[in-house]
């Protein structure tokens, strides 16, 4: 990695230190590096496909908040170590409302300014690219072109996203005018949120009749909220808007799932190398991550590559164990596209290519639970019924195997739940821009919500028999199985978007047989 600069003229690069070699800053150098560059010509891109969908989303949000100024930050770079940062990922709400994904600029802010007659005007503020007459393009390691590559112009982004754009310096005017009618997505950019809070508080103090003002949002340290926190409602509304996906979103989910299928193919094809390495789980992770970078932006979450008893650890992401023939390999992974939409798929694979009798019995029980849950999905049922249906099968199977101290019918009673020892997690979660999407939605619209066409969620039952669990036969211990698919609710039922990734025990064995060299 190239060394960073430390010059008096540098701005917004606070982590460069005096212990580094520095960019020259003599007058002769500055004059020479600023001259003899080819003239830039802005080629304006066509509007991206998502632009019209994002405009519709903004219009829906606008209708919920008449007269309110809405501030939706993208967020900023997060430090990984010293002067290196994590790859930037814009806040989900920002991407949802702008259509800007992996190519978004850190520090950007979307502002919806209310019109007196109703509605809002949307403006995107971001740091426009520096001219060659400044030192930013060569001397700033966080945003300079010599360090991170070309950045788009205001005109290019405006054409791409079909949004009005202004330079980030113009945001000062907005911040200076905020009042009790300004709401901000609070988790996206803590520094900006603190600044806006201070201006809102000042506006309240200056008001002639403080008691008559509408409810406002302070940061938690500033005191208890007497009534509803409208900024929390903004987060909630944005989560709930995403519960039903539009056509663009469903199309992106299909593409993410297709890429994820190719990632699973890659893993199986590389099994000989994976099983020959002492940390074969790391190789599984690496192979899948390679596909995610080739066909998308990244992985949508840390890949779970859990072999043998590690499959009984629900969120095993250390991925440092061997992959041993005879064991099962549980892979929970998803490709995130440049639009940030992600898949979330789990398949459990016999490393040797065939299931043992016990492995097959457990695997097929999990598949039966998944199939039973999928069979009831249709508009009008409640989301929690999907989980209840899957758990009914889990209870029945574990009771048949003699693992429960009560009958299956008794186990599913709320006061019992003994079968949950072998599957403590839920069966489903919404999926989209976040792998656990819509997380701030109200319970009555999520867990207790009624399914609608366009909702996308997972179905992912499992059975996990810990290596030291004395309630199960010794031959079961250390076996963990999960099957996870991504489902979209249709007008008349549901579609399993990931059904082309083999699911039955027979199909999985055939998949491994034909994929190996």
Short mmCIF file of C-alpha atoms in Angstrom, two decimals:
data_model
loop_
_atom_site.label_atom_id
_atom_site.label_comp_id
_atom_site.label_asym_id
_atom_site.label_seq_id
_atom_site.Cartn_x
_atom_site.Cartn_y
_atom_site.Cartn_z
CA UNK A 1 0.00 0.00 0.00
CA UNK A 2 1.34 3.43 -0.91
CA UNK A 3 2.39 5.70 1.92
CA UNK A 4 0.18 8.63 2.88
CA UNK A 5 0.95 12.30 2.83
CA UNK A 6 1.32 14.87 5.58
CA UNK A 7 1.20 18.44 4.34
CA UNK A 8 -0.02 21.61 5.92
CA UNK A 9 -2.47 22.02 3.04
CA UNK A 10 -4.04 18.59 3.57
CA UNK A 11 -7.62 18.59 4.87
CA UNK A 12 -9.95 15.82 6.04
CA UNK A 13 -7.14 13.29 6.34
CA UNK A 14 -6.63 13.25 10.13
CA UNK A 15 -4.93 9.88 10.35
CA UNK A 16 -1.82 10.74 8.34
CA UNK A 17 1.15 11.22 10.68
CA UNK A 18 4.45 13.06 10.71
CA UNK A 19 6.29 9.72 10.73
CA UNK A 20 5.48 9.17 7.07
CA UNK A 21 7.23 10.30 3.93
CA UNK A 22 5.44 13.37 2.70
CA UNK A 23 4.19 14.66 -0.60
CA UNK A 24 6.43 17.50 -1.76
CA UNK A 25 4.85 20.89 -1.25
CA UNK A 26 7.34 23.28 -2.75
CA UNK A 27 5.98 25.97 -5.04
CA UNK A 28 7.79 24.40 -7.98
CA UNK A 29 6.19 21.03 -7.30
CA UNK A 30 2.72 22.52 -6.89
CA UNK A 31 3.02 24.47 -10.11
CA UNK A 32 4.28 21.46 -12.03
CA UNK A 33 1.75 18.91 -10.75
CA UNK A 34 -1.16 21.28 -11.42
CA UNK A 35 -0.32 21.81 -15.10
CA UNK A 36 -0.51 19.96 -18.40
CA UNK A 37 -3.49 17.73 -17.75
CA UNK A 38 -5.87 16.79 -20.53
CA UNK A 39 -9.17 18.64 -20.39
CA UNK A 40 -11.90 16.71 -18.65
CA UNK A 41 -15.14 16.22 -20.45
CA UNK A 42 -18.10 14.99 -18.48
CA UNK A 43 -19.91 12.17 -20.21
CA UNK A 44 -23.31 12.06 -18.59
CA UNK A 45 -24.56 8.52 -17.98
CA UNK A 46 -28.14 7.45 -18.67
CA UNK A 47 -30.37 7.19 -15.63
CA UNK A 48 -29.83 3.92 -13.82
CA UNK A 49 -32.69 1.44 -13.72
CA UNK A 50 -33.36 2.01 -10.03
CA UNK A 51 -33.74 5.80 -10.33
CA UNK A 52 -37.47 5.78 -11.04
CA UNK A 53 -38.09 3.26 -8.25
CA UNK A 54 -36.12 5.39 -5.79
CA UNK A 55 -38.17 8.43 -6.82
CA UNK A 56 -41.36 6.51 -6.06
CA UNK A 57 -39.98 5.55 -2.64
CA UNK A 58 -39.15 9.18 -1.87
CA UNK A 59 -42.67 10.21 -2.87
CA UNK A 60 -44.16 7.64 -0.51
CA UNK A 61 -41.95 8.85 2.32
CA UNK A 62 -42.80 12.48 1.54
CA UNK A 63 -46.49 11.75 1.92
CA UNK A 64 -45.89 10.46 5.44
CA UNK A 65 -44.05 13.60 6.62
CA UNK A 66 -45.71 16.78 5.30
CA UNK A 67 -43.89 19.90 6.42
CA UNK A 68 -40.91 18.01 7.83
CA UNK A 69 -37.35 18.39 6.62
CA UNK A 70 -35.88 14.87 6.31
CA UNK A 71 -32.13 14.28 6.48
CA UNK A 72 -30.86 10.87 5.37
CA UNK A 73 -27.05 10.53 5.58
CA UNK A 74 -25.02 7.89 3.77
CA UNK A 75 -22.57 7.66 6.66
CA UNK A 76 -18.82 7.99 6.70
CA UNK A 77 -15.79 5.77 6.43
CA UNK A 78 -15.14 3.63 9.50
CA UNK A 79 -11.61 3.11 10.71
CA UNK A 80 -10.25 -0.44 10.64
CA UNK A 81 -6.75 0.20 11.98
CA UNK A 82 -4.63 3.34 12.22
CA UNK A 83 -4.99 4.94 8.78
CA UNK A 84 -6.89 2.18 6.99
CA UNK A 85 -10.67 2.02 6.69
CA UNK A 86 -13.27 -0.65 6.20
CA UNK A 87 -14.77 -0.73 2.70
CA UNK A 88 -17.48 1.90 2.64
CA UNK A 89 -21.10 0.78 2.64
CA UNK A 90 -23.76 3.47 2.57
CA UNK A 91 -26.57 3.36 5.10
CA UNK A 92 -29.45 1.18 3.94
CA UNK A 93 -32.06 3.98 4.11
CA UNK A 94 -29.83 6.27 2.04
CA UNK A 95 -29.36 3.63 -0.67
CA UNK A 96 -33.06 2.77 -0.66
CA UNK A 97 -34.06 6.39 -1.27
CA UNK A 98 -31.32 7.32 -3.76
CA UNK A 99 -30.55 4.10 -5.63
CA UNK A 100 -26.86 4.72 -4.93
CA UNK A 101 -25.12 1.49 -3.94
CA UNK A 102 -21.50 0.38 -4.00
CA UNK A 103 -20.45 3.44 -6.03
CA UNK A 104 -21.84 5.90 -3.47
CA UNK A 105 -19.62 8.57 -1.93
CA UNK A 106 -18.83 8.56 1.81
CA UNK A 107 -20.25 11.53 3.67
CA UNK A 108 -23.12 12.09 1.23
CA UNK A 109 -26.44 13.34 2.56
CA UNK A 110 -29.93 13.23 1.03
CA UNK A 111 -32.21 16.06 2.15
CA UNK A 112 -35.94 16.19 1.49
CA UNK A 113 -36.93 19.84 1.86
CA UNK A 114 -40.66 20.40 2.40
CA UNK A 115 -42.64 22.63 0.04
CA UNK A 116 -45.13 25.08 1.48
CA UNK A 117 -47.83 23.64 -0.77
CA UNK A 118 -47.01 20.02 0.06
CA UNK A 119 -44.46 17.46 -1.03
CA UNK A 120 -40.69 17.70 -0.85
CA UNK A 121 -37.74 18.64 -3.03
CA UNK A 122 -34.95 16.09 -2.90
CA UNK A 123 -31.32 17.18 -3.06
CA UNK A 124 -28.25 15.01 -2.80
CA UNK A 125 -25.21 16.66 -1.20
CA UNK A 126 -21.80 15.08 -1.67
CA UNK A 127 -18.17 16.05 -1.97
CA UNK A 128 -17.66 16.77 -5.64
CA UNK A 129 -14.38 15.91 -7.29
CA UNK A 130 -11.49 18.31 -6.88
CA UNK A 131 -10.11 20.39 -9.68
CA UNK A 132 -6.50 20.09 -10.70
CA UNK A 133 -5.99 23.64 -9.45
CA UNK A 134 -6.30 22.40 -5.86
CA UNK A 135 -3.97 20.14 -3.89
CA UNK A 136 -6.76 17.79 -2.88
CA UNK A 137 -6.45 15.52 -5.90
CA UNK A 138 -2.88 14.51 -5.03
CA UNK A 139 -2.41 15.40 -1.34
CA UNK A 140 -5.50 13.96 0.37
CA UNK A 141 -5.21 10.18 0.86
CA UNK A 142 -8.84 9.75 1.90
CA UNK A 143 -10.52 11.45 -1.05
CA UNK A 144 -7.77 12.42 -3.49
CA UNK A 145 -7.85 11.03 -7.01
CA UNK A 146 -4.23 9.88 -6.90
CA UNK A 147 -5.10 7.74 -3.88
CA UNK A 148 -8.57 6.32 -4.51
CA UNK A 149 -9.22 7.02 -8.18
CA UNK A 150 -11.55 9.39 -10.06
CA UNK A 151 -14.67 10.62 -8.35
CA UNK A 152 -17.87 11.63 -10.16
CA UNK A 153 -18.96 15.16 -10.86
CA UNK A 154 -22.19 16.72 -9.62
CA UNK A 155 -23.60 16.60 -13.13
CA UNK A 156 -22.77 12.92 -13.60
CA UNK A 157 -24.45 11.86 -10.37
CA UNK A 158 -27.48 14.04 -11.09
CA UNK A 159 -27.94 12.35 -14.46
CA UNK A 160 -27.28 8.87 -13.06
CA UNK A 161 -29.68 9.08 -10.10
CA UNK A 162 -32.12 11.64 -11.56
CA UNK A 163 -31.61 13.76 -8.45
CA UNK A 164 -30.64 17.38 -7.91
CA UNK A 165 -27.07 17.53 -6.58
CA UNK A 166 -25.06 20.13 -4.67
CA UNK A 167 -21.57 20.19 -3.22
CA UNK A 168 -21.18 19.09 0.38
CA UNK A 169 -20.21 22.61 1.46
CA UNK A 170 -23.76 23.69 0.62
CA UNK A 171 -25.05 21.42 3.38
CA UNK A 172 -23.93 24.05 5.92
CA UNK A 173 -26.85 26.19 4.82
CA UNK A 174 -29.27 23.35 5.53
CA UNK A 175 -27.75 22.62 8.93
CA UNK A 176 -27.93 26.29 9.85
CA UNK A 177 -31.65 26.37 9.15
CA UNK A 178 -32.76 23.20 10.94
CA UNK A 179 -35.51 23.52 13.49
CA UNK A 180 -38.01 21.41 15.38
CA UNK A 181 -39.42 20.23 12.05
CA UNK A 182 -36.15 18.56 11.04
CA UNK A 183 -35.82 14.78 11.35
CA UNK A 184 -32.68 12.76 10.75
CA UNK A 185 -31.99 9.05 10.28
CA UNK A 186 -30.05 8.83 13.50
CA UNK A 187 -27.83 5.80 13.13
CA UNK A 188 -26.26 6.72 9.82
CA UNK A 189 -23.83 9.53 10.70
CA UNK A 190 -23.39 10.17 14.45
CA UNK A 191 -21.38 13.37 13.96
CA UNK A 192 -23.97 14.92 11.69
CA UNK A 193 -26.77 13.78 13.99
CA UNK A 194 -25.11 15.46 16.99
CA UNK A 195 -24.71 18.66 15.00
CA UNK A 196 -28.34 18.68 13.92
CA UNK A 197 -29.49 17.89 17.46
CA UNK A 198 -27.62 20.94 18.73
CA UNK A 199 -29.32 23.20 16.19
CA UNK A 200 -32.72 21.70 16.94
CA UNK A 201 -32.21 22.23 20.66
CA UNK A 202 -31.22 25.83 20.04
CA UNK A 203 -34.37 26.33 17.98
CA UNK A 204 -36.47 24.97 20.83
CA UNK A 205 -34.81 27.22 23.40
CA UNK A 206 -35.45 30.26 21.22
CA UNK A 207 -39.10 29.41 20.64
CA UNK A 208 -41.61 31.76 22.30
CA UNK A 209 -43.93 29.00 23.43
CA UNK A 210 -41.90 25.85 24.02
CA UNK A 211 -44.89 23.82 25.16
CA UNK A 212 -46.75 24.37 21.90
CA UNK A 213 -44.01 22.96 19.72
CA UNK A 214 -44.43 19.55 18.06
CA UNK A 215 -42.59 16.57 19.51
CA UNK A 216 -38.91 16.57 18.57
CA UNK A 217 -36.01 14.17 18.78
CA UNK A 218 -33.04 14.73 21.08
CA UNK A 219 -30.14 12.38 21.47
CA UNK A 220 -30.54 10.00 24.44
CA UNK A 221 -28.00 11.92 26.54
CA UNK A 222 -30.11 15.06 26.41
CA UNK A 223 -32.95 13.70 28.49
CA UNK A 224 -36.03 11.57 28.40
CA UNK A 225 -38.53 11.88 25.59
CA UNK A 226 -41.93 12.83 26.88
CA UNK A 227 -43.75 11.74 23.76
CA UNK A 228 -43.06 9.99 20.47
CA UNK A 229 -39.56 10.34 19.02
CA UNK A 230 -40.27 11.34 15.45
CA UNK A 231 -36.78 10.43 14.24
CA UNK A 232 -37.31 6.92 15.60
CA UNK A 233 -40.57 6.87 13.66
CA UNK A 234 -38.64 7.86 10.53
CA UNK A 235 -36.35 4.84 10.94
CA UNK A 236 -39.38 2.67 11.62
CA UNK A 237 -41.28 3.92 8.58
CA UNK A 238 -38.30 3.35 6.31
CA UNK A 239 -38.02 -0.24 7.60
CA UNK A 240 -41.72 -0.84 7.07
CA UNK A 241 -41.66 0.61 3.57
CA UNK A 242 -39.16 -2.12 2.64
CA UNK A 243 -41.40 -4.97 3.83
CA UNK A 244 -42.95 -5.16 0.35
CA UNK A 245 -40.40 -5.17 -2.45
CA UNK A 246 -40.93 -3.45 -5.79
CA UNK A 247 -40.18 -5.11 -9.13
CA UNK A 248 -36.64 -3.77 -9.24
CA UNK A 249 -35.85 -5.19 -5.82
CA UNK A 250 -37.22 -8.64 -6.65
CA UNK A 251 -35.19 -8.64 -9.85
CA UNK A 252 -32.06 -7.83 -7.88
CA UNK A 253 -32.81 -10.62 -5.43
CA UNK A 254 -33.00 -13.09 -8.32
CA UNK A 255 -29.60 -11.94 -9.59
CA UNK A 256 -28.04 -12.18 -6.11
CA UNK A 257 -29.37 -15.71 -5.69
CA UNK A 258 -28.06 -16.75 -9.12
CA UNK A 259 -24.58 -15.49 -8.17
CA UNK A 260 -24.81 -17.30 -4.85
CA UNK A 261 -25.66 -20.54 -6.65
CA UNK A 262 -22.45 -20.15 -8.67
CA UNK A 263 -20.56 -19.62 -5.42
CA UNK A 264 -21.83 -22.94 -4.06
CA UNK A 265 -20.81 -24.63 -7.32
CA UNK A 266 -17.32 -23.19 -6.88
CA UNK A 267 -17.04 -24.59 -3.36
CA UNK A 268 -18.02 -28.12 -4.39
CA UNK A 269 -15.68 -28.07 -7.38
CA UNK A 270 -12.81 -27.15 -5.02
CA UNK A 271 -13.55 -29.83 -2.40
CA UNK A 272 -10.34 -31.81 -3.15
CA UNK A 273 -8.17 -28.78 -2.31
CA UNK A 274 -10.41 -27.79 0.61
CA UNK A 275 -10.26 -31.21 2.29
CA UNK A 276 -6.47 -31.29 1.88
CA UNK A 277 -5.91 -28.11 3.90
CA UNK A 278 -5.72 -28.00 7.69
CA UNK A 279 -8.00 -24.95 7.68
CA UNK A 280 -10.28 -26.02 4.89
CA UNK A 281 -13.14 -23.89 6.22
CA UNK A 282 -11.04 -20.82 5.39
CA UNK A 283 -10.73 -22.05 1.84
CA UNK A 284 -14.52 -22.47 1.60
CA UNK A 285 -14.91 -18.90 2.78
CA UNK A 286 -12.30 -17.65 0.34
CA UNK A 287 -13.74 -19.48 -2.65
CA UNK A 288 -17.19 -18.07 -2.01
CA UNK A 289 -15.86 -14.58 -1.35
CA UNK A 290 -14.06 -14.73 -4.68
CA UNK A 291 -17.37 -15.37 -6.44
CA UNK A 292 -19.02 -12.55 -4.48
CA UNK A 293 -16.36 -10.09 -5.59
CA UNK A 294 -16.42 -11.35 -9.19
CA UNK A 295 -20.20 -11.31 -9.63
CA UNK A 296 -21.24 -8.69 -7.08
CA UNK A 297 -19.96 -6.17 -4.58
CA UNK A 298 -19.07 -8.42 -1.65
CA UNK A 299 -20.64 -10.98 0.63
CA UNK A 300 -23.86 -9.82 2.24
CA UNK A 301 -22.63 -11.03 5.65
CA UNK A 302 -19.73 -13.04 7.02
CA UNK A 303 -19.80 -16.46 5.41
CA UNK A 304 -20.50 -19.38 7.75
CA UNK A 305 -18.32 -22.30 6.65
CA UNK A 306 -18.99 -24.83 9.39
CA UNK A 307 -17.71 -28.37 9.04
CA UNK A 308 -18.43 -31.26 11.37
CA UNK A 309 -19.42 -30.16 14.90
CA UNK A 310 -18.88 -26.52 13.97
CA UNK A 311 -22.20 -26.80 12.12
CA UNK A 312 -23.86 -26.91 15.54
CA UNK A 313 -22.61 -23.37 16.24
CA UNK A 314 -25.27 -21.20 14.63
CA UNK A 315 -23.11 -18.23 13.69
CA UNK A 316 -19.74 -19.93 13.25
CA UNK A 317 -17.65 -17.39 11.30
CA UNK A 318 -14.18 -18.15 12.63
CA UNK A 319 -13.93 -20.72 9.84
CA UNK A 320 -10.59 -22.11 10.90
CA UNK A 321 -11.27 -25.84 11.09
CA UNK A 322 -10.58 -28.74 8.74
CA UNK A 323 -13.15 -30.11 6.30
CA UNK A 324 -13.09 -33.85 6.91
CA UNK A 325 -14.58 -36.51 4.59
CA UNK A 326 -17.45 -38.21 6.36
CA UNK A 327 -18.58 -34.98 8.04
CA UNK A 328 -21.24 -32.55 6.91
CA UNK A 329 -20.30 -29.08 5.70
CA UNK A 330 -22.86 -26.34 6.49
CA UNK A 331 -22.37 -23.28 4.29
CA UNK A 332 -24.52 -20.19 4.99
CA UNK A 333 -23.58 -17.52 2.47
CA UNK A 334 -24.95 -14.83 0.19
CA UNK A 335 -23.65 -12.60 -2.59
CA UNK A 336 -24.39 -8.90 -2.22
CA UNK A 337 -24.75 -7.07 -5.53
CA UNK A 338 -23.50 -3.57 -6.30
CA UNK A 339 -27.04 -2.41 -5.54
CA UNK A 340 -26.55 -3.86 -2.00
CA UNK A 341 -29.35 -6.43 -2.39
CA UNK A 342 -28.19 -9.72 -0.94
CA UNK A 343 -29.05 -13.39 -1.04
CA UNK A 344 -29.01 -15.58 2.07
CA UNK A 345 -28.74 -19.30 1.32
CA UNK A 346 -27.73 -22.31 3.41
CA UNK A 347 -26.91 -25.74 2.10
CA UNK A 348 -25.53 -28.67 4.11
CA UNK A 349 -23.20 -30.85 2.07
CA UNK A 350 -21.75 -34.30 2.76
CA UNK A 351 -18.03 -33.81 2.34
CA UNK A 352 -17.47 -37.35 1.08
CA UNK A 353 -20.28 -36.97 -1.46
CA UNK A 354 -22.86 -39.17 0.25
CA UNK A 355 -24.85 -38.92 3.46
CA UNK A 356 -24.56 -41.54 6.16
CA UNK A 357 -27.91 -43.07 7.20
CA UNK A 358 -28.15 -40.83 10.28
CA UNK A 359 -27.08 -37.74 8.34
CA UNK A 360 -29.65 -38.44 5.64
CA UNK A 361 -32.44 -38.99 8.17
CA UNK A 362 -31.70 -35.71 9.94
CA UNK A 363 -31.24 -33.84 6.67
CA UNK A 364 -34.54 -35.02 5.23
CA UNK A 365 -36.34 -34.13 8.47
CA UNK A 366 -35.08 -30.57 8.13
CA UNK A 367 -36.14 -30.48 4.48
CA UNK A 368 -39.59 -31.73 5.44
CA UNK A 369 -39.88 -28.85 7.91
CA UNK A 370 -38.80 -26.35 5.25
CA UNK A 371 -41.21 -27.76 2.68
CA UNK A 372 -44.10 -27.72 5.15
CA UNK A 373 -43.41 -24.06 5.99
CA UNK A 374 -43.18 -23.10 2.31
CA UNK A 375 -46.44 -24.90 1.51
CA UNK A 376 -48.51 -22.53 3.68
CA UNK A 377 -47.02 -19.26 2.38
CA UNK A 378 -49.61 -17.07 0.67
CA UNK A 379 -51.03 -13.57 1.09
CA UNK A 380 -53.22 -13.27 4.16
CA UNK A 381 -51.48 -15.61 6.60
CA UNK A 382 -49.41 -14.23 9.46
CA UNK A 383 -45.63 -14.29 9.25
CA UNK A 384 -45.30 -16.17 12.54
CA UNK A 385 -47.32 -19.10 11.10
CA UNK A 386 -44.35 -19.98 8.88
CA UNK A 387 -42.18 -20.58 11.95
CA UNK A 388 -44.92 -22.43 13.81
CA UNK A 389 -45.41 -24.82 10.89
CA UNK A 390 -41.71 -25.64 10.60
CA UNK A 391 -41.42 -26.15 14.34
CA UNK A 392 -44.37 -28.54 14.30
CA UNK A 393 -42.35 -30.84 12.04
CA UNK A 394 -39.23 -30.44 14.20
CA UNK A 395 -41.25 -31.38 17.28
CA UNK A 396 -42.77 -34.41 15.56
CA UNK A 397 -39.45 -35.72 14.27
CA UNK A 398 -37.55 -35.30 17.54
CA UNK A 399 -40.43 -36.96 19.37
CA UNK A 400 -40.43 -39.89 16.90
CA UNK A 401 -36.72 -40.35 17.55
CA UNK A 402 -37.33 -40.55 21.29
CA UNK A 403 -35.45 -37.34 22.12
CA UNK A 404 -38.26 -35.53 23.97
CA UNK A 405 -39.59 -36.15 27.48
CA UNK A 406 -43.11 -35.32 26.21
CA UNK A 407 -45.16 -35.92 23.05
CA UNK A 408 -44.84 -33.66 20.01
CA UNK A 409 -48.27 -32.22 20.74
CA UNK A 410 -47.22 -31.34 24.28
CA UNK A 411 -43.84 -29.99 23.18
CA UNK A 412 -45.31 -27.30 20.92
CA UNK A 413 -47.37 -25.84 23.77
CA UNK A 414 -45.95 -22.41 24.74
CA UNK A 415 -45.17 -23.53 28.29
CA UNK A 416 -43.07 -26.48 27.07
CA UNK A 417 -41.01 -26.13 23.84
CA UNK A 418 -38.56 -28.94 24.63
CA UNK A 419 -37.93 -29.52 20.92
CA UNK A 420 -36.38 -26.05 20.68
CA UNK A 421 -33.28 -27.50 22.39
CA UNK A 422 -32.34 -28.73 18.92
CA UNK A 423 -33.32 -25.55 17.03
CA UNK A 424 -33.21 -22.40 19.12
CA UNK A 425 -33.34 -19.90 16.25
CA UNK A 426 -36.26 -18.58 14.25
CA UNK A 427 -37.31 -19.98 10.91
CA UNK A 428 -37.60 -16.80 8.87
CA UNK A 429 -36.48 -13.19 8.52
CA UNK A 430 -37.12 -10.56 5.87
CA UNK A 431 -34.40 -10.11 3.26
CA UNK A 432 -33.36 -7.32 0.90
CA UNK A 433 -30.86 -4.49 1.25
CA UNK A 434 -29.97 -5.93 4.66
CA UNK A 435 -29.61 -9.64 5.30
CA UNK A 436 -31.94 -9.14 8.27
CA UNK A 437 -34.04 -6.55 6.50
CA UNK A 438 -36.73 -4.28 7.94
CA UNK A 439 -35.43 -4.89 11.47
CA UNK A 440 -36.92 -1.67 12.90
CA UNK A 441 -40.45 -2.44 11.73
CA UNK A 442 -43.10 -2.81 14.39
CA UNK A 443 -43.78 -6.32 15.66
CA UNK A 444 -47.40 -6.08 14.50
CA UNK A 445 -46.16 -5.57 10.93
CA UNK A 446 -43.25 -8.02 11.09
CA UNK A 447 -43.54 -11.09 13.31
CA UNK A 448 -47.31 -10.67 13.72
CA UNK A 449 -47.75 -9.10 10.29
CA UNK A 450 -49.97 -10.37 7.49
CA UNK A 451 -48.11 -11.55 4.39
CA UNK A 452 -48.50 -9.51 1.20
CA UNK A 453 -47.40 -10.15 -2.36
CA UNK A 454 -43.87 -8.80 -2.84
CA UNK A 455 -42.54 -9.73 0.59
CA UNK A 456 -39.19 -11.56 0.48
CA UNK A 457 -37.95 -13.64 3.39
CA UNK A 458 -36.02 -16.77 4.28
CA UNK A 459 -37.24 -20.17 5.37
CA UNK A 460 -34.40 -21.84 7.27
CA UNK A 461 -35.19 -24.63 9.74
CA UNK A 462 -32.39 -26.72 11.19
CA UNK A 463 -31.44 -29.43 13.62
CA UNK A 464 -28.29 -29.17 15.71
CA UNK A 465 -27.07 -31.96 17.96
CA UNK A 466 -24.19 -30.69 20.07
CA UNK A 467 -21.16 -32.98 20.46
CA UNK A 468 -21.75 -33.27 24.22
CA UNK A 469 -25.56 -33.58 24.20
CA UNK A 470 -26.45 -36.65 26.25
CA UNK A 471 -30.13 -36.47 25.25
CA UNK A 472 -29.37 -37.76 21.75
CA UNK A 473 -27.80 -40.98 20.44
CA UNK A 474 -24.04 -40.90 20.12
CA UNK A 475 -24.37 -41.28 16.35
CA UNK A 476 -26.29 -37.95 16.23
CA UNK A 477 -23.77 -35.93 18.22
CA UNK A 478 -21.86 -33.33 16.26
CA UNK A 479 -24.33 -33.29 13.36
CA UNK A 480 -25.76 -29.92 12.37
CA UNK A 481 -28.07 -29.38 9.41
CA UNK A 482 -29.72 -26.24 8.07
CA UNK A 483 -31.49 -25.69 4.76
CA UNK A 484 -32.25 -22.08 3.89
CA UNK A 485 -34.09 -20.72 0.88
CA UNK A 486 -35.20 -17.25 -0.18
CA UNK A 487 -38.94 -16.89 -0.77
CA UNK A 488 -41.08 -14.24 -2.45
CA UNK A 489 -44.80 -14.03 -1.77
CA UNK A 490 -46.86 -13.94 -4.98
CA UNK A 491 -50.47 -12.94 -5.59
CA UNK A 492 -51.63 -16.54 -5.20
CA UNK A 493 -48.94 -18.21 -3.08
CA UNK A 494 -45.16 -18.12 -3.08
CA UNK A 495 -42.08 -18.79 -5.19
CA UNK A 496 -38.88 -20.34 -3.90
CA UNK A 497 -36.30 -18.10 -5.58
CA UNK A 498 -33.45 -20.48 -4.72
CA UNK A 499 -35.11 -23.75 -5.68
CA UNK A 500 -32.55 -24.33 -8.45
CA UNK A 501 -29.86 -24.87 -5.82
CA UNK A 502 -30.21 -28.60 -5.04
CA UNK A 503 -32.17 -29.29 -1.84
CA UNK A 504 -33.11 -32.97 -1.48
CA UNK A 505 -30.55 -35.45 -0.15
CA UNK A 506 -30.53 -37.29 -3.50
CA UNK A 507 -30.12 -34.08 -5.49
CA UNK A 508 -27.32 -32.83 -3.23
CA UNK A 509 -25.39 -36.09 -3.70
CA UNK A 510 -25.87 -35.89 -7.47
CA UNK A 511 -24.77 -32.23 -7.42
CA UNK A 512 -21.52 -33.11 -5.66
CA UNK A 513 -20.89 -36.05 -7.98
CA UNK A 514 -21.22 -34.03 -11.18
CA UNK A 515 -19.39 -30.94 -9.82
CA UNK A 516 -16.22 -32.66 -8.75
CA UNK A 517 -13.37 -32.98 -11.24
#
